[in-house]
Coordinates of C-alpha atoms in Angstrom, one line a residue:
M215 CA 68.2 160.2 127.2
S216 CA 67.2 161.3 123.7
V217 CA 68.0 158.5 121.2
L218 CA 67.1 159.2 117.6
G219 CA 66.3 156.3 115.3
L220 CA 66.4 156.4 111.5
I221 CA 65.3 153.6 109.1
V222 CA 67.6 153.7 106.0
E223 CA 69.0 151.9 103.0
Y224 CA 71.5 154.5 101.8
N225 CA 71.6 152.9 98.3
P226 CA 73.8 155.1 98.0
F227 CA 73.9 157.9 100.5
H228 CA 73.0 161.2 98.8
N229 CA 72.2 164.8 99.6
G230 CA 68.6 164.1 100.4
H231 CA 69.7 161.6 103.0
L232 CA 72.1 164.2 104.5
Y233 CA 69.3 166.8 104.6
H234 CA 67.0 164.3 106.3
L235 CA 69.7 163.4 108.9
Q236 CA 70.5 167.0 109.7
K237 CA 66.9 168.0 110.0
A238 CA 66.1 165.0 112.2
K239 CA 68.9 166.0 114.5
E240 CA 67.7 169.6 114.6
L241 CA 64.2 168.4 115.4
T242 CA 65.1 166.0 118.2
N243 CA 68.5 167.1 119.5
P244 CA 69.6 163.5 120.2
E245 CA 72.4 162.4 122.4
V246 CA 72.8 159.3 120.2
T247 CA 71.7 158.5 116.6
V248 CA 71.0 154.9 115.6
A249 CA 70.3 153.7 112.1
V250 CA 68.7 150.4 111.2
M251 CA 69.8 149.6 107.6
S252 CA 69.0 147.0 105.0
G253 CA 71.8 144.5 104.4
D254 CA 72.9 143.5 100.9
F255 CA 69.4 143.2 99.6
V256 CA 66.9 146.0 99.8
Q257 CA 63.1 146.6 100.0
R258 CA 62.8 147.1 96.2
G259 CA 63.5 143.4 95.9
E260 CA 67.0 143.7 94.5
P261 CA 70.6 143.9 95.6
A262 CA 72.1 147.1 96.8
I263 CA 74.5 148.7 94.3
I264 CA 77.3 148.4 96.9
D265 CA 77.5 146.2 100.0
K266 CA 76.3 146.9 103.5
Y267 CA 79.8 147.6 104.8
A268 CA 80.5 150.4 102.4
R269 CA 77.0 151.9 103.1
T270 CA 77.7 151.6 106.8
E271 CA 80.9 153.6 106.2
M272 CA 78.9 156.3 104.5
A273 CA 76.4 156.4 107.4
L274 CA 79.2 156.9 110.0
N275 CA 80.9 159.5 107.9
A276 CA 77.6 161.4 107.7
G277 CA 77.2 161.5 111.5
I278 CA 75.3 158.3 112.4
D279 CA 76.6 156.9 115.7
L280 CA 75.5 153.3 115.5
V281 CA 74.4 151.2 112.4
V282 CA 72.7 147.9 112.8
Q283 CA 71.4 145.5 110.1
L284 CA 67.7 144.9 109.3
P285 CA 67.5 141.1 108.8
L286 CA 66.8 139.9 105.3
V287 CA 63.4 138.4 106.3
Y288 CA 62.2 142.0 106.8
S289 CA 64.4 144.0 104.4
V290 CA 62.9 142.4 101.2
Q291 CA 59.3 142.5 102.2
D292 CA 56.6 145.0 101.5
A293 CA 56.3 148.2 103.5
G294 CA 54.4 146.5 106.4
G295 CA 57.1 143.8 107.0
F296 CA 59.9 146.3 106.4
A297 CA 58.5 148.8 108.9
L298 CA 57.6 146.2 111.5
G299 CA 61.1 144.7 111.7
S300 CA 62.7 148.2 111.7
I301 CA 60.6 149.7 114.4
W302 CA 60.9 146.5 116.5
I303 CA 64.7 146.7 116.4
L304 CA 64.8 150.4 117.2
S305 CA 62.5 149.8 120.1
L306 CA 64.7 147.1 121.5
L307 CA 67.7 149.4 121.2
G308 CA 66.0 152.0 123.4
V309 CA 65.2 154.5 120.6
N310 CA 62.6 157.0 121.7
E311 CA 62.4 159.3 118.6
V312 CA 62.1 158.3 115.0
V313 CA 62.0 160.7 112.1
F314 CA 61.0 159.7 108.6
G315 CA 60.6 161.6 105.3
S316 CA 57.3 162.0 103.7
E317 CA 55.9 163.7 100.6
S318 CA 53.2 165.5 102.5
D319 CA 54.7 166.1 105.9
N320 CA 51.1 165.7 107.3
L321 CA 51.9 163.6 110.4
Q322 CA 48.4 164.0 111.9
F323 CA 46.8 162.7 108.7
L324 CA 49.1 159.7 108.7
E325 CA 48.4 159.1 112.4
N326 CA 44.6 159.1 111.7
L327 CA 45.1 156.5 108.9
A328 CA 47.3 154.4 111.1
R329 CA 44.6 154.3 113.7
I330 CA 42.1 153.0 111.1
V331 CA 44.5 150.4 109.8
V332 CA 45.2 149.1 113.3
E333 CA 41.7 149.2 114.7
E334 CA 40.2 147.7 111.5
P335 CA 36.6 149.1 111.6
E336 CA 34.1 146.9 109.7
L337 CA 33.4 149.4 107.0
Y338 CA 37.1 149.8 106.2
L339 CA 37.6 146.0 106.1
N340 CA 34.6 145.6 103.8
R341 CA 35.8 148.3 101.4
L342 CA 39.3 146.8 101.4
K343 CA 37.9 143.4 100.3
V344 CA 35.8 145.0 97.6
H345 CA 38.9 146.8 96.1
L346 CA 41.1 143.8 96.4
K347 CA 38.6 141.8 94.4
S348 CA 38.7 144.4 91.7
G349 CA 42.2 143.3 91.0
V350 CA 44.2 146.4 92.1
S351 CA 47.4 146.1 94.1
F352 CA 47.2 146.0 97.9
P353 CA 48.6 149.5 98.5
N354 CA 46.0 150.9 96.1
A355 CA 43.2 148.8 97.6
R356 CA 44.0 150.1 101.0
K357 CA 44.3 153.6 99.8
Y358 CA 40.8 153.4 98.2
A359 CA 39.3 151.7 101.3
L360 CA 40.7 154.5 103.5
R361 CA 39.3 157.0 101.1
D362 CA 35.8 155.4 101.3
Y363 CA 36.0 155.2 105.1
L364 CA 37.0 158.8 105.5
T365 CA 34.4 160.0 103.1
M366 CA 31.7 158.5 105.4
N367 CA 33.3 159.4 108.8
W368 CA 35.3 162.6 108.3
E369 CA 34.0 165.9 109.6
G370 CA 34.8 168.6 107.1
E371 CA 36.8 168.3 103.9
V372 CA 38.3 164.9 103.4
P373 CA 42.1 165.2 103.0
N374 CA 43.7 164.2 99.7
I375 CA 43.9 160.4 100.1
E376 CA 46.4 160.3 97.2
E377 CA 49.0 161.4 99.8
A378 CA 48.7 158.0 101.4
G379 CA 49.8 156.3 98.1
S380 CA 53.2 157.9 97.6
S381 CA 56.3 155.9 98.4
N382 CA 57.5 157.6 101.5
N383 CA 54.0 158.2 102.9
I384 CA 53.3 154.5 102.5
L385 CA 56.4 153.7 104.6
G386 CA 55.6 156.5 107.1
L387 CA 52.1 155.1 107.6
E388 CA 53.5 151.6 108.2
Y389 CA 56.0 152.9 110.7
L390 CA 53.1 154.5 112.6
V391 CA 51.1 151.2 112.3
A392 CA 54.1 149.2 113.7
I393 CA 54.5 151.6 116.6
K394 CA 50.9 151.2 117.5
R395 CA 50.8 147.4 117.1
L396 CA 54.0 146.9 119.2
G397 CA 52.9 149.4 121.9
S398 CA 56.2 151.1 121.4
K399 CA 57.0 154.3 123.2
I400 CA 58.8 155.8 120.2
R401 CA 57.6 159.2 119.2
A402 CA 57.3 159.7 115.5
H403 CA 58.2 162.9 113.5
S404 CA 58.1 163.5 109.8
I405 CA 60.1 165.8 107.5
K406 CA 58.9 166.9 104.1
R407 CA 61.0 165.1 101.4
L408 CA 62.9 167.4 99.0
G409 CA 63.7 167.0 95.3
A410 CA 62.9 164.1 93.0
D411 CA 60.4 161.4 93.7
Y412 CA 61.8 158.2 95.2
N413 CA 61.7 156.3 91.8
D414 CA 62.4 159.2 89.5
P415 CA 65.0 158.0 87.0
E416 CA 65.9 161.5 85.8
F417 CA 68.9 163.4 87.2
K418 CA 67.5 166.4 89.0
G419 CA 70.7 168.0 90.4
S420 CA 71.3 168.4 94.1
F421 CA 68.4 166.4 95.2
S422 CA 68.2 163.6 92.6
S423 CA 66.7 160.2 93.7
A424 CA 68.8 157.2 94.6
T425 CA 67.3 155.5 91.5
A426 CA 68.7 158.3 89.2
I427 CA 72.1 158.2 90.9
R428 CA 72.4 154.4 90.5
E429 CA 71.4 154.7 86.9
M430 CA 74.0 157.4 86.3
V431 CA 76.7 155.4 88.0
L432 CA 75.9 152.3 85.9
R433 CA 76.1 154.3 82.7
G434 CA 79.6 155.5 83.9
E435 CA 78.5 159.1 84.1
T436 CA 80.2 159.8 87.4
E437 CA 81.5 163.3 86.8
R438 CA 78.2 164.8 88.1
L439 CA 78.1 162.8 91.3
K440 CA 79.6 165.8 93.2
E441 CA 76.3 167.6 92.5
T442 CA 74.1 165.1 94.2
V443 CA 76.1 163.2 96.8
P444 CA 78.4 164.4 99.6
D445 CA 82.2 164.1 98.9
F446 CA 82.7 161.3 101.4
S447 CA 79.9 159.3 99.8
K448 CA 81.2 159.9 96.3
E449 CA 84.7 158.7 97.4
I450 CA 83.3 155.5 98.9
L451 CA 81.0 154.8 96.0
L452 CA 83.6 155.2 93.3
R453 CA 86.1 153.2 95.3
E454 CA 83.7 150.3 95.7
I455 CA 82.6 150.4 92.0
K456 CA 86.3 150.3 91.0
N457 CA 87.4 147.6 93.4
R458 CA 84.3 145.4 93.6
G459 CA 82.0 146.5 90.9
A460 CA 78.3 147.4 91.1
V461 CA 75.8 144.7 91.9
T462 CA 72.4 144.8 90.2
L463 CA 69.4 142.6 89.5
Q464 CA 70.8 142.3 86.0
S465 CA 74.1 141.1 87.4
M466 CA 72.2 138.2 88.8
D467 CA 70.3 137.4 85.6
K468 CA 71.5 133.9 84.9
L469 CA 71.3 132.8 88.5
L470 CA 67.7 134.0 88.9
M471 CA 66.5 132.7 85.5
G472 CA 68.1 129.3 86.3
L473 CA 66.3 129.2 89.6
L474 CA 62.9 130.2 88.0
R475 CA 63.2 127.6 85.3
T476 CA 64.0 124.8 87.7
T477 CA 61.2 125.6 90.3
S478 CA 58.0 123.6 89.8
R479 CA 54.6 125.1 90.3
D480 CA 54.0 123.0 93.4
E481 CA 57.1 124.4 95.0
Y482 CA 56.0 128.0 94.7
A483 CA 53.1 127.5 97.1
Q484 CA 55.4 127.2 100.1
Y485 CA 57.0 130.6 99.7
Y486 CA 55.7 133.8 101.2
G487 CA 53.5 136.0 99.0
F488 CA 52.7 133.4 96.3
V489 CA 48.9 133.3 95.9
E490 CA 46.9 130.9 93.7
G491 CA 47.4 131.5 90.0
L492 CA 50.8 133.3 90.4
D493 CA 52.6 130.0 90.1
R494 CA 51.2 129.5 86.6
R495 CA 52.4 133.0 85.5
F496 CA 55.9 132.4 87.0
E497 CA 56.2 129.0 85.2
R498 CA 55.0 130.3 81.8
C499 CA 57.0 133.5 81.9
A500 CA 60.2 131.7 83.0
E501 CA 59.8 129.4 80.0
N502 CA 59.1 132.1 77.5
T503 CA 61.6 134.8 78.5
G504 CA 65.4 134.5 78.7
E505 CA 66.3 137.4 81.0
I506 CA 65.1 138.7 84.4
F507 CA 63.6 142.0 83.2
G508 CA 61.7 140.3 80.5
F509 CA 60.4 137.9 83.1
L510 CA 59.3 140.7 85.4
E511 CA 57.5 142.4 82.5
C512 CA 55.8 139.2 81.6
V513 CA 54.5 138.5 85.1
K514 CA 53.4 142.1 85.9
T515 CA 49.7 142.9 86.1
K516 CA 47.6 145.7 87.6
R517 CA 47.5 143.7 90.9
F518 CA 51.1 142.4 90.9
T519 CA 53.5 145.4 90.5
F520 CA 57.0 145.2 89.2
T521 CA 58.4 145.7 92.7
R522 CA 56.1 143.1 94.3
I523 CA 57.3 140.5 91.7
K524 CA 60.9 141.3 92.5
R525 CA 60.3 140.7 96.2
L526 CA 58.7 137.4 95.3
V527 CA 61.8 136.4 93.4
M528 CA 63.9 137.2 96.5
N529 CA 61.5 135.1 98.6
L530 CA 62.1 132.2 96.2
L531 CA 65.9 132.8 96.1
F532 CA 66.4 132.9 99.9
K533 CA 63.6 130.3 100.6
L534 CA 61.5 132.7 102.6
T535 CA 58.6 130.4 103.4
H536 CA 55.3 131.3 104.9
E537 CA 56.5 129.8 108.2
V538 CA 59.7 131.8 108.3
V539 CA 58.0 135.1 107.6
K540 CA 55.0 134.5 109.9
N541 CA 57.3 133.5 112.8
S542 CA 59.4 136.7 112.2
W543 CA 56.2 138.8 112.4
D544 CA 55.0 136.9 115.5
Y545 CA 58.3 136.7 117.4
G546 CA 60.2 139.7 116.0
P547 CA 63.9 140.1 115.3
Q548 CA 66.0 137.5 117.1
Y549 CA 69.3 139.3 117.3
I550 CA 70.9 142.7 116.7
R551 CA 73.6 142.6 114.1
V552 CA 76.0 145.5 114.6
L553 CA 77.6 146.8 111.4
G554 CA 79.4 149.9 112.6
F555 CA 79.7 152.6 115.3
N556 CA 81.7 155.6 116.3
E557 CA 83.0 156.2 119.9
K558 CA 79.6 157.5 121.0
G559 CA 77.7 154.6 119.4
R560 CA 80.1 152.1 121.0
A561 CA 79.6 153.7 124.4
Y562 CA 75.9 153.6 124.0
L563 CA 75.9 149.9 123.1
A564 CA 78.0 149.2 126.2
S565 CA 75.5 151.1 128.4
I566 CA 72.5 149.1 127.2
K567 CA 74.1 145.7 126.5
K568 CA 73.1 144.1 129.8
K569 CA 69.5 145.3 129.4
L570 CA 69.0 143.8 126.0
S571 CA 66.7 140.8 125.5
L572 CA 68.5 139.8 122.3
P573 CA 72.1 138.9 121.6
L574 CA 74.4 141.5 120.0
I575 CA 76.2 140.0 117.1
T576 CA 79.3 141.7 115.9
A577 CA 80.8 138.7 113.9
P578 CA 78.9 135.9 112.0
T579 CA 80.7 133.2 114.1
Q580 CA 78.9 134.4 117.2
G581 CA 75.6 133.3 115.7
K582 CA 76.9 129.7 115.9
N583 CA 77.2 129.8 119.7
L584 CA 73.6 128.6 120.3
S585 CA 74.2 128.1 124.0
R586 CA 74.8 131.8 124.3
I587 CA 72.0 132.7 121.9
V588 CA 69.3 130.8 123.8
S589 CA 70.3 132.4 127.1
Y590 CA 68.5 135.5 126.0
E591 CA 64.8 135.7 126.9
G592 CA 63.8 137.2 123.6
V593 CA 65.1 134.4 121.5
T594 CA 63.2 131.4 120.0
V595 CA 65.9 129.2 118.6
D596 CA 64.2 128.0 115.4
V597 CA 63.1 131.6 114.5
F598 CA 66.7 132.7 115.2
K599 CA 68.1 130.1 112.8
G600 CA 65.5 131.0 110.2
Q601 CA 66.6 134.6 110.2
F602 CA 70.3 134.4 110.8
Q603 CA 71.0 131.7 108.3
R604 CA 69.3 133.6 105.6
D605 CA 71.3 136.7 106.4
L606 CA 74.5 134.7 105.9
R607 CA 73.2 133.1 102.7
S608 CA 72.3 136.4 101.3
A609 CA 75.8 137.8 102.0
A610 CA 77.3 134.7 100.3
V611 CA 75.1 135.1 97.2
Y612 CA 75.9 138.8 97.0
S613 CA 79.6 138.2 97.1
L614 CA 79.3 136.0 94.0
F615 CA 78.7 139.2 92.0
Q616 CA 81.5 141.3 93.5
K617 CA 84.9 141.3 91.9
G618 CA 87.5 139.4 93.8
S619 CA 85.2 138.4 96.7
L620 CA 85.1 134.8 98.1
P621 CA 82.1 132.9 99.5
D622 CA 83.5 133.4 103.1
F623 CA 83.8 137.1 102.6
E624 CA 81.2 137.8 105.3
Y625 CA 83.4 136.0 107.9
K626 CA 86.4 138.1 107.2
R627 CA 84.7 141.5 107.7
H628 CA 84.6 143.3 111.1
V629 CA 82.4 145.9 112.7
I630 CA 83.4 149.3 111.3
Y631 CA 84.8 151.5 114.1
K632 CA 85.0 155.1 113.2
R633 CA 87.4 156.7 115.7
G634 CA 87.8 160.4 116.4

C-alpha cells in the first residue's frame, strides 16, 4: 500500500503548498496521504498565526487524508529535532513515501551529504569543530565542514555547497539524516520549490512566501490574498482572523518579557540550547530592552541567529529542559495526536490501529488514562508526560492570545472529520 507522508506547518496554507501536495501525489500515486503538522507553535520559534485546528481544516480541504500533530518538543527545535520527530511519527504510521520541497531538487547530492553527517568521518568532524570555534552558526559551520570534506574527497567538480545552506534544503537534508538514523524504510523524494524564498517578506504574487502572506494579513491588506492562497484557505484564514484574531510573537510581548526579566542566570542552564555565556546576554538584554523584538536584536550575534534565539525563548517558556529534549530524541514520540481526517484517513487509522506501538489520542482527556497509555510497548511513562503535558500547556498559552478563548479551549475541541 502506498502511503504518502508530508511534513508541514501550513502557516497559512498557500499556493506553494497546494503545488507541493499535487506534485507529491503525482509523483507517488498514494492510496492515502498523511501530514504531520506543527501544533500552535512552529519551527521558527513563534506562534502560528492561526491555531492548529484551522490549519488542519485547510489541510483536509486541500486533499490531505489524515493530519496528526508534531509534539511541541520537536516542533520548536532546530531542523534536526524537527525532522527527527516528524520522520519518526510518519514511520510509526506506516508511511513509505515522503516528499519534501527543496531549492535545488538535487536529491542525490543531499543523500550524499546525509551519509557524511550520519557516518561522521574524522575529517568532517574536525572541520566542523574548527568552524564552530570561529563563531559561526551551526548550520553554517556544518555547511563549511561539508564543503571542506567534499573538496578533499569528491571526484570531479564539487557541487555548489551553498545549496545545503538554504532553508528547505537544510530541512530536506535533516529528513534524510533522520531516515538513515532511524533505519526507516521511507523512500524520500524532492520537488523543486517555486516562487519566493521561505523567509522573503515581499509579496510575489501567486507563489509568495508564508512570511509575506502573514505580514500582508497583519497589515490588513487582505484583498490580494486570492492571488496567493486557494479560496478555501482564504475563507478559513479570514474567518479565524475575524473571530479569534491573529496570534504573533508580538502579541505575546508582555508575557515573554516578564518571563525573561524574572529568570535568573542560574535557571537558564537547565533549558535545552543554552550554552555558557548566553545566560549573561539574556539577562542583560532583558534588563535593557522593553519589548521582545528589541530583546532578540540585542541577543543576536553571528553565531546565535534571530530564529535560534526565538527557539530558546520557547524552550524557556515551555520549560523544555535538556532532559526532556534528550529523552525525546532517545525514546521518540510517545503518542500520535490525531487532529483531523476524512473518510479515507479514518479508514486507514482503523486499519493500522491494532498494529501501532503508541496510543492514538483524539481528545486531551485520553492522555490522562495512564493505565491505557502504559499498555503500549513504545511508551515510557515519564517521557510521555514530558511531551504530552507540554502540548497541553502550549495550547493553553496560545488560547490566551485568541479573542474569546478560554484556558480549557483545548478540551472542548474535537477531531475534525471531513465527510464526503
